Every structure is written in C-alpha cells, then in structure tokens.
C-alpha cells in the first residue's frame, strides 16, 4: 500500500526520539529515493534529517565502489559518523517488520557499560535452525554466537535456562534460545575502531562475532512481533498474514 519496508526502521527511530538518520542504498534505488524525499521532511528548527547515502559506481574500478556488505557500506561513509556530537550509532536493517522503542535499548546499553548492544528475542528450537543464536551469560553479556545451528548438540551449546528469560519479565513459553535480530547499537568510537582496523564486509557474519570476542557486547531482550522479510517468499507470506482477519501486526497504533 502506501508503506515501504524502509518506513519501518525510520518510523521506529522517529517514535523513539531519534531524528538523525542515514539511509544507505545501492541498486535500482531511484523510486526509493523519491519516496524518502517526499515522505520525511523536518522543519529548520528540529535539526533532524533523513540523508541518502547511495553507492556510486566508478567505471575504472566498479567493484571497489559498490557496497560489498553492510559493514563495508558503513565504513565507506564513516566521515558522516566522525563528526562532533555523536556518541552512539544504531545500525538497522531495511527489511524487517517490528515495532521497538530504541530508547529502551539505549538504556540497556548505558546501564551495562557496553561497547556494543544487540537486540535479541526468545525463540523455540524449530525457529532456531534458520537464525543466528546467541549464548548469553548471567549478566546479559554475550558469550558466544552460532549461525543457524542444525543439530541437537549445536543447539545445546547455545540454549538458555528458560528461568533466566522469565526473570527478565518475558515469558519463555518453552523458548530456550535467543535469536539475533540484527539490530546493533555501538559506541561511536568502538564502531569506528572496528571498521578502521578490519576489512569485514558484514555486520552479522563478521563484525558481531568478532566483537563478542574482543569487546563488551550485551543483549537487549525483546519480545514482540518481529519478522525478517528479506526474501520474496518471506515478503509474500508476511503480506498474506497482515491481510488476514486477525493480523499479527497492526500498523496503526
């Protein structure tokens, strides 16, 4: 309808009081740019913006200039993040459907004294085979990460005590694993340091696992509707579910 996937993270930001947003785009993005220009306008006194940072193709070295992954995209735009007055950087995906107040995540980050905080949600053992799963210590610090565990022995490595989840105000309901939602909050200096010292291309597959080993990485626990709709199949199925008589997610709220 009138919404696009990018409206989800942007509206979550605005409703969380965050109004300085960069959108990193790449292929066939003209209509997306038009939508953003027409939709998000801030007055001169607000100080907010939605700035488009599109990848540029250079004929002499096209491979070097296209974004090679999520981390590479941010690395190529670090000059915008090293300006004065920036303490934290929130990295969001443009292909997820959920509603979250990021101020709660920032509060978790500050209270834990974290270098990096990642949002995660409880999942059951059937779901766990299609997501990245985190092993979390008693304090909430991430102790390990396993991408799409397949065997029972692999799942046992990252499983949590359901009582730990219940103790944090979220009903475990048989869910004993914590899935990564791909939402990352960095101290600005930590993010700049990690990207400058490595050539990692992807946050989920490279930056986050490496940060678990070298930095103080903590969990922000979330429990609500969340759907990754980064494939045509997931996009189709999610649209059908939202068109049902009792949809699992309400846009107007």
mmCIF file of C-alpha atoms in Angstrom:
data_model
loop_
_atom_site.group_PDB
_atom_site.id
_atom_site.type_symbol
_atom_site.label_atom_id
_atom_site.label_comp_id
_atom_site.label_asym_id
_atom_site.label_seq_id
_atom_site.Cartn_x
_atom_site.Cartn_y
_atom_site.Cartn_z
ATOM 1 C CA UNK A 1 0.000 0.000 0.000
ATOM 2 C CA UNK A 2 1.397 3.440 0.876
ATOM 3 C CA UNK A 3 4.106 1.974 3.130
ATOM 4 C CA UNK A 4 7.524 0.719 2.094
ATOM 5 C CA UNK A 5 9.864 -1.510 4.070
ATOM 6 C CA UNK A 6 12.190 1.396 4.832
ATOM 7 C CA UNK A 7 9.354 3.144 6.685
ATOM 8 C CA UNK A 8 9.575 0.570 9.487
ATOM 9 C CA UNK A 9 13.040 1.415 10.850
ATOM 10 C CA UNK A 10 12.601 5.126 10.105
ATOM 11 C CA UNK A 11 9.263 5.382 11.928
ATOM 12 C CA UNK A 12 10.708 3.383 14.836
ATOM 13 C CA UNK A 13 13.528 5.935 15.006
ATOM 14 C CA UNK A 14 11.199 8.934 14.919
ATOM 15 C CA UNK A 15 8.893 7.432 17.557
ATOM 16 C CA UNK A 16 11.977 6.757 19.700
ATOM 17 C CA UNK A 17 13.065 10.387 19.556
ATOM 18 C CA UNK A 18 15.913 9.697 17.115
ATOM 19 C CA UNK A 19 15.858 12.110 14.199
ATOM 20 C CA UNK A 20 19.295 11.975 12.544
ATOM 21 C CA UNK A 21 19.154 9.105 10.077
ATOM 22 C CA UNK A 22 21.295 7.978 7.164
ATOM 23 C CA UNK A 23 19.864 5.557 4.618
ATOM 24 C CA UNK A 24 22.497 3.603 2.673
ATOM 25 C CA UNK A 25 21.184 2.467 -0.707
ATOM 26 C CA UNK A 26 22.636 0.637 -3.676
ATOM 27 C CA UNK A 27 20.957 -0.947 -6.707
ATOM 28 C CA UNK A 28 17.853 0.369 -8.536
ATOM 29 C CA UNK A 29 17.042 2.862 -5.792
ATOM 30 C CA UNK A 30 15.511 5.795 -7.712
ATOM 31 C CA UNK A 31 11.931 5.152 -6.574
ATOM 32 C CA UNK A 32 13.137 4.572 -3.009
ATOM 33 C CA UNK A 33 14.967 7.902 -3.034
ATOM 34 C CA UNK A 34 11.846 9.625 -4.359
ATOM 35 C CA UNK A 35 9.720 8.080 -1.612
ATOM 36 C CA UNK A 36 12.111 9.201 1.130
ATOM 37 C CA UNK A 37 12.391 12.754 -0.199
ATOM 38 C CA UNK A 38 8.628 13.128 -0.383
ATOM 39 C CA UNK A 39 7.853 11.473 2.960
ATOM 40 C CA UNK A 40 10.431 12.664 5.505
ATOM 41 C CA UNK A 41 10.752 16.393 5.966
ATOM 42 C CA UNK A 42 11.859 18.131 9.160
ATOM 43 C CA UNK A 43 11.490 21.805 9.960
ATOM 44 C CA UNK A 44 14.525 24.056 10.170
ATOM 45 C CA UNK A 45 14.443 24.171 13.971
ATOM 46 C CA UNK A 46 14.215 20.423 14.544
ATOM 47 C CA UNK A 47 17.712 19.537 13.425
ATOM 48 C CA UNK A 48 16.548 16.176 12.122
ATOM 49 C CA UNK A 49 17.175 14.669 8.714
ATOM 50 C CA UNK A 50 16.949 11.566 6.579
ATOM 51 C CA UNK A 51 20.089 11.668 4.438
ATOM 52 C CA UNK A 52 20.540 9.360 1.450
ATOM 53 C CA UNK A 53 23.996 7.842 1.002
ATOM 54 C CA UNK A 54 23.888 5.998 -2.295
ATOM 55 C CA UNK A 55 26.725 3.829 -3.556
ATOM 56 C CA UNK A 56 28.414 5.300 -6.625
ATOM 57 C CA UNK A 57 29.820 3.244 -9.485
ATOM 58 C CA UNK A 58 33.184 4.322 -10.902
ATOM 59 C CA UNK A 59 33.969 2.939 -14.340
ATOM 60 C CA UNK A 60 37.671 2.460 -13.616
ATOM 61 C CA UNK A 61 37.071 0.320 -10.520
ATOM 62 C CA UNK A 62 33.395 -0.542 -10.167
ATOM 63 C CA UNK A 63 33.973 -3.383 -7.705
ATOM 64 C CA UNK A 64 35.707 -1.082 -5.213
ATOM 65 C CA UNK A 65 32.923 1.479 -5.132
ATOM 66 C CA UNK A 66 29.774 -0.604 -4.762
ATOM 67 C CA UNK A 67 28.957 -1.531 -1.169
ATOM 68 C CA UNK A 68 30.328 -5.021 -0.547
ATOM 69 C CA UNK A 69 28.150 -5.637 2.514
ATOM 70 C CA UNK A 70 26.531 -3.901 5.462
ATOM 71 C CA UNK A 71 29.766 -3.173 7.327
ATOM 72 C CA UNK A 72 31.518 -2.080 4.150
ATOM 73 C CA UNK A 73 28.674 0.343 3.439
ATOM 74 C CA UNK A 74 29.077 1.999 6.830
ATOM 75 C CA UNK A 75 32.875 2.019 6.515
ATOM 76 C CA UNK A 76 32.656 3.942 3.237
ATOM 77 C CA UNK A 77 30.554 6.586 4.992
ATOM 78 C CA UNK A 78 32.454 6.887 8.280
ATOM 79 C CA UNK A 79 33.142 10.568 7.652
ATOM 80 C CA UNK A 80 29.497 11.275 8.495
ATOM 81 C CA UNK A 81 29.807 9.448 11.837
ATOM 82 C CA UNK A 82 33.054 11.034 12.980
ATOM 83 C CA UNK A 83 31.536 14.499 13.229
ATOM 84 C CA UNK A 84 31.350 16.120 16.693
ATOM 85 C CA UNK A 85 28.398 15.379 18.962
ATOM 86 C CA UNK A 86 27.886 11.709 18.026
ATOM 87 C CA UNK A 87 28.177 9.246 20.916
ATOM 88 C CA UNK A 88 26.215 6.237 19.671
ATOM 89 C CA UNK A 89 25.404 4.692 16.291
ATOM 90 C CA UNK A 90 22.372 2.445 15.784
ATOM 91 C CA UNK A 91 22.645 0.042 12.843
ATOM 92 C CA UNK A 92 19.267 -1.077 11.461
ATOM 93 C CA UNK A 93 18.133 -3.342 8.654
ATOM 94 C CA UNK A 94 15.727 -2.135 5.995
ATOM 95 C CA UNK A 95 13.932 -5.472 5.560
ATOM 96 C CA UNK A 96 12.383 -6.250 8.943
ATOM 97 C CA UNK A 97 8.902 -5.648 10.310
ATOM 98 C CA UNK A 98 8.590 -4.853 14.031
ATOM 99 C CA UNK A 99 7.840 -2.067 16.493
ATOM 100 C CA UNK A 100 10.511 -1.098 19.035
ATOM 101 C CA UNK A 101 11.369 1.868 21.224
ATOM 102 C CA UNK A 102 15.117 2.169 20.751
ATOM 103 C CA UNK A 103 15.386 4.272 23.911
ATOM 104 C CA UNK A 104 14.922 1.067 25.898
ATOM 105 C CA UNK A 105 17.859 -0.454 24.032
ATOM 106 C CA UNK A 106 19.987 2.634 24.683
ATOM 107 C CA UNK A 107 19.116 2.400 28.380
ATOM 108 C CA UNK A 108 20.273 -1.239 28.452
ATOM 109 C CA UNK A 109 23.469 -0.242 26.655
ATOM 110 C CA UNK A 110 24.283 2.538 29.117
ATOM 111 C CA UNK A 111 23.396 0.578 32.249
ATOM 112 C CA UNK A 112 25.613 -2.336 31.180
ATOM 113 C CA UNK A 113 28.530 -0.115 30.179
ATOM 114 C CA UNK A 114 28.566 -1.939 26.842
ATOM 115 C CA UNK A 115 30.714 -1.304 23.801
ATOM 116 C CA UNK A 116 28.063 -2.954 21.644
ATOM 117 C CA UNK A 117 24.475 -3.984 22.381
ATOM 118 C CA UNK A 118 22.443 -6.298 20.161
ATOM 119 C CA UNK A 119 18.710 -6.878 20.242
ATOM 120 C CA UNK A 120 17.623 -10.488 20.628
ATOM 121 C CA UNK A 121 14.393 -12.364 21.185
ATOM 122 C CA UNK A 122 13.494 -15.782 22.596
ATOM 123 C CA UNK A 123 12.762 -18.478 20.000
ATOM 124 C CA UNK A 124 11.904 -22.157 20.072
ATOM 125 C CA UNK A 125 14.065 -24.962 18.747
ATOM 126 C CA UNK A 126 12.287 -25.161 15.415
ATOM 127 C CA UNK A 127 12.896 -21.494 14.647
ATOM 128 C CA UNK A 128 16.494 -21.652 15.819
ATOM 129 C CA UNK A 129 17.629 -23.531 12.728
ATOM 130 C CA UNK A 130 17.025 -20.501 10.495
ATOM 131 C CA UNK A 131 18.533 -17.711 12.611
ATOM 132 C CA UNK A 132 21.748 -16.726 14.347
ATOM 133 C CA UNK A 133 21.668 -17.727 18.017
ATOM 134 C CA UNK A 134 23.494 -16.165 20.967
ATOM 135 C CA UNK A 135 24.802 -17.716 24.152
ATOM 136 C CA UNK A 136 24.273 -15.215 26.946
ATOM 137 C CA UNK A 137 25.880 -15.051 30.371
ATOM 138 C CA UNK A 138 24.025 -14.406 33.618
ATOM 139 C CA UNK A 139 24.784 -10.665 33.444
ATOM 140 C CA UNK A 140 23.411 -10.371 29.904
ATOM 141 C CA UNK A 141 26.831 -10.268 28.271
ATOM 142 C CA UNK A 142 27.053 -12.208 25.004
ATOM 143 C CA UNK A 143 29.399 -15.164 25.445
ATOM 144 C CA UNK A 144 29.082 -16.846 22.056
ATOM 145 C CA UNK A 145 27.307 -16.866 18.728
ATOM 146 C CA UNK A 146 26.281 -19.670 16.361
ATOM 147 C CA UNK A 147 24.791 -19.134 12.912
ATOM 148 C CA UNK A 148 21.806 -21.401 12.128
ATOM 149 C CA UNK A 149 22.568 -24.414 14.352
ATOM 150 C CA UNK A 150 21.279 -27.611 12.782
ATOM 151 C CA UNK A 151 21.996 -30.472 15.170
ATOM 152 C CA UNK A 152 20.735 -31.026 18.700
ATOM 153 C CA UNK A 153 24.281 -30.876 20.046
ATOM 154 C CA UNK A 154 24.822 -27.468 18.416
ATOM 155 C CA UNK A 155 21.571 -26.150 19.863
ATOM 156 C CA UNK A 156 22.556 -27.423 23.313
ATOM 157 C CA UNK A 157 25.678 -25.235 23.157
ATOM 158 C CA UNK A 158 23.644 -22.017 22.877
ATOM 159 C CA UNK A 159 20.467 -22.898 24.764
ATOM 160 C CA UNK A 160 19.423 -20.773 27.734
ATOM 161 C CA UNK A 161 17.731 -21.579 31.011
ATOM 162 C CA UNK A 162 14.086 -20.519 30.467
ATOM 163 C CA UNK A 163 14.073 -19.233 34.058
ATOM 164 C CA UNK A 164 16.679 -16.629 33.016
ATOM 165 C CA UNK A 165 14.286 -15.314 30.374
ATOM 166 C CA UNK A 166 11.314 -15.356 32.767
ATOM 167 C CA UNK A 167 13.325 -13.436 35.381
ATOM 168 C CA UNK A 168 13.665 -10.551 32.919
ATOM 169 C CA UNK A 169 9.932 -10.014 32.620
ATOM 170 C CA UNK A 170 9.439 -12.031 29.427
ATOM 171 C CA UNK A 171 7.550 -15.323 29.458
ATOM 172 C CA UNK A 172 9.751 -18.036 27.966
ATOM 173 C CA UNK A 173 6.787 -20.259 26.981
ATOM 174 C CA UNK A 174 9.057 -23.150 26.021
ATOM 175 C CA UNK A 175 11.543 -20.918 24.208
ATOM 176 C CA UNK A 176 15.083 -21.513 25.401
ATOM 177 C CA UNK A 177 17.252 -19.866 22.718
ATOM 178 C CA UNK A 178 17.969 -16.203 21.968
ATOM 179 C CA UNK A 179 17.978 -15.199 18.293
ATOM 180 C CA UNK A 180 19.836 -12.191 16.958
ATOM 181 C CA UNK A 181 17.509 -9.588 15.449
ATOM 182 C CA UNK A 182 20.302 -7.885 13.515
ATOM 183 C CA UNK A 183 19.843 -4.596 15.394
ATOM 184 C CA UNK A 184 23.148 -3.227 16.727
ATOM 185 C CA UNK A 185 23.911 -0.262 18.977
ATOM 186 C CA UNK A 186 27.584 0.791 19.044
ATOM 187 C CA UNK A 187 29.545 3.328 20.958
ATOM 188 C CA UNK A 188 30.617 5.541 18.082
ATOM 189 C CA UNK A 189 34.333 5.194 18.861
ATOM 190 C CA UNK A 190 34.021 1.400 19.087
ATOM 191 C CA UNK A 191 32.365 1.226 15.675
ATOM 192 C CA UNK A 192 34.953 3.483 14.050
ATOM 193 C CA UNK A 193 37.792 1.484 15.616
ATOM 194 C CA UNK A 194 36.403 -1.875 14.478
ATOM 195 C CA UNK A 195 35.765 -0.751 10.902
ATOM 196 C CA UNK A 196 39.103 1.025 10.548
ATOM 197 C CA UNK A 197 41.118 -1.927 11.832
ATOM 198 C CA UNK A 198 39.398 -4.653 9.801
ATOM 199 C CA UNK A 199 38.171 -5.266 6.285
ATOM 200 C CA UNK A 200 34.986 -7.023 7.405
ATOM 201 C CA UNK A 201 32.103 -6.709 4.947
ATOM 202 C CA UNK A 202 29.132 -7.867 7.015
ATOM 203 C CA UNK A 203 27.896 -6.964 10.498
ATOM 204 C CA UNK A 204 26.028 -10.182 11.247
ATOM 205 C CA UNK A 205 28.574 -12.666 9.921
ATOM 206 C CA UNK A 206 31.845 -10.886 10.758
ATOM 207 C CA UNK A 207 31.711 -7.714 12.872
ATOM 208 C CA UNK A 208 29.350 -9.035 15.538
ATOM 209 C CA UNK A 209 31.053 -12.427 16.121
ATOM 210 C CA UNK A 210 34.465 -10.715 16.265
ATOM 211 C CA UNK A 211 33.152 -8.077 18.669
ATOM 212 C CA UNK A 212 31.876 -10.793 21.013
ATOM 213 C CA UNK A 213 35.462 -11.950 21.427
ATOM 214 C CA UNK A 214 37.125 -8.537 21.758
ATOM 215 C CA UNK A 215 34.528 -6.094 23.134
ATOM 216 C CA UNK A 216 31.890 -5.861 25.853
ATOM 217 C CA UNK A 217 28.807 -6.985 23.941
ATOM 218 C CA UNK A 218 25.472 -7.168 25.774
ATOM 219 C CA UNK A 219 21.960 -8.343 24.961
ATOM 220 C CA UNK A 220 18.841 -6.191 24.841
ATOM 221 C CA UNK A 221 15.978 -8.653 25.236
ATOM 222 C CA UNK A 222 12.873 -8.017 23.122
ATOM 223 C CA UNK A 223 9.600 -9.903 22.863
ATOM 224 C CA UNK A 224 7.070 -8.818 20.288
ATOM 225 C CA UNK A 225 6.190 -9.257 16.646
ATOM 226 C CA UNK A 226 9.335 -9.382 14.515
ATOM 227 C CA UNK A 227 9.670 -10.710 11.013
ATOM 228 C CA UNK A 228 12.654 -10.758 8.694
ATOM 229 C CA UNK A 229 11.241 -10.163 5.204
ATOM 230 C CA UNK A 230 14.432 -10.090 3.190
ATOM 231 C CA UNK A 231 13.320 -12.709 0.661
ATOM 232 C CA UNK A 232 10.466 -12.755 -1.864
ATOM 233 C CA UNK A 233 8.925 -15.778 -0.112
ATOM 234 C CA UNK A 234 9.017 -14.086 3.315
ATOM 235 C CA UNK A 235 7.666 -10.843 1.841
ATOM 236 C CA UNK A 236 4.760 -12.692 0.210
ATOM 237 C CA UNK A 237 3.879 -14.729 3.306
ATOM 238 C CA UNK A 238 4.072 -11.706 5.599
ATOM 239 C CA UNK A 239 1.775 -9.690 3.329
ATOM 240 C CA UNK A 240 -0.781 -12.516 3.363
ATOM 241 C CA UNK A 241 -0.678 -12.741 7.164
ATOM 242 C CA UNK A 242 -1.159 -8.968 7.503
ATOM 243 C CA UNK A 243 -4.217 -9.134 5.240
ATOM 244 C CA UNK A 244 -5.954 -11.731 7.418
ATOM 245 C CA UNK A 245 -8.957 -11.000 9.633
ATOM 246 C CA UNK A 246 -6.761 -11.087 12.726
ATOM 247 C CA UNK A 247 -3.330 -9.809 11.603
ATOM 248 C CA UNK A 248 -0.365 -10.416 13.913
ATOM 249 C CA UNK A 249 0.873 -6.824 13.491
ATOM 250 C CA UNK A 250 -1.126 -3.571 13.385
ATOM 251 C CA UNK A 251 0.440 -0.627 11.572
ATOM 252 C CA UNK A 252 -1.935 1.939 13.069
ATOM 253 C CA UNK A 253 -1.371 2.165 16.784
#
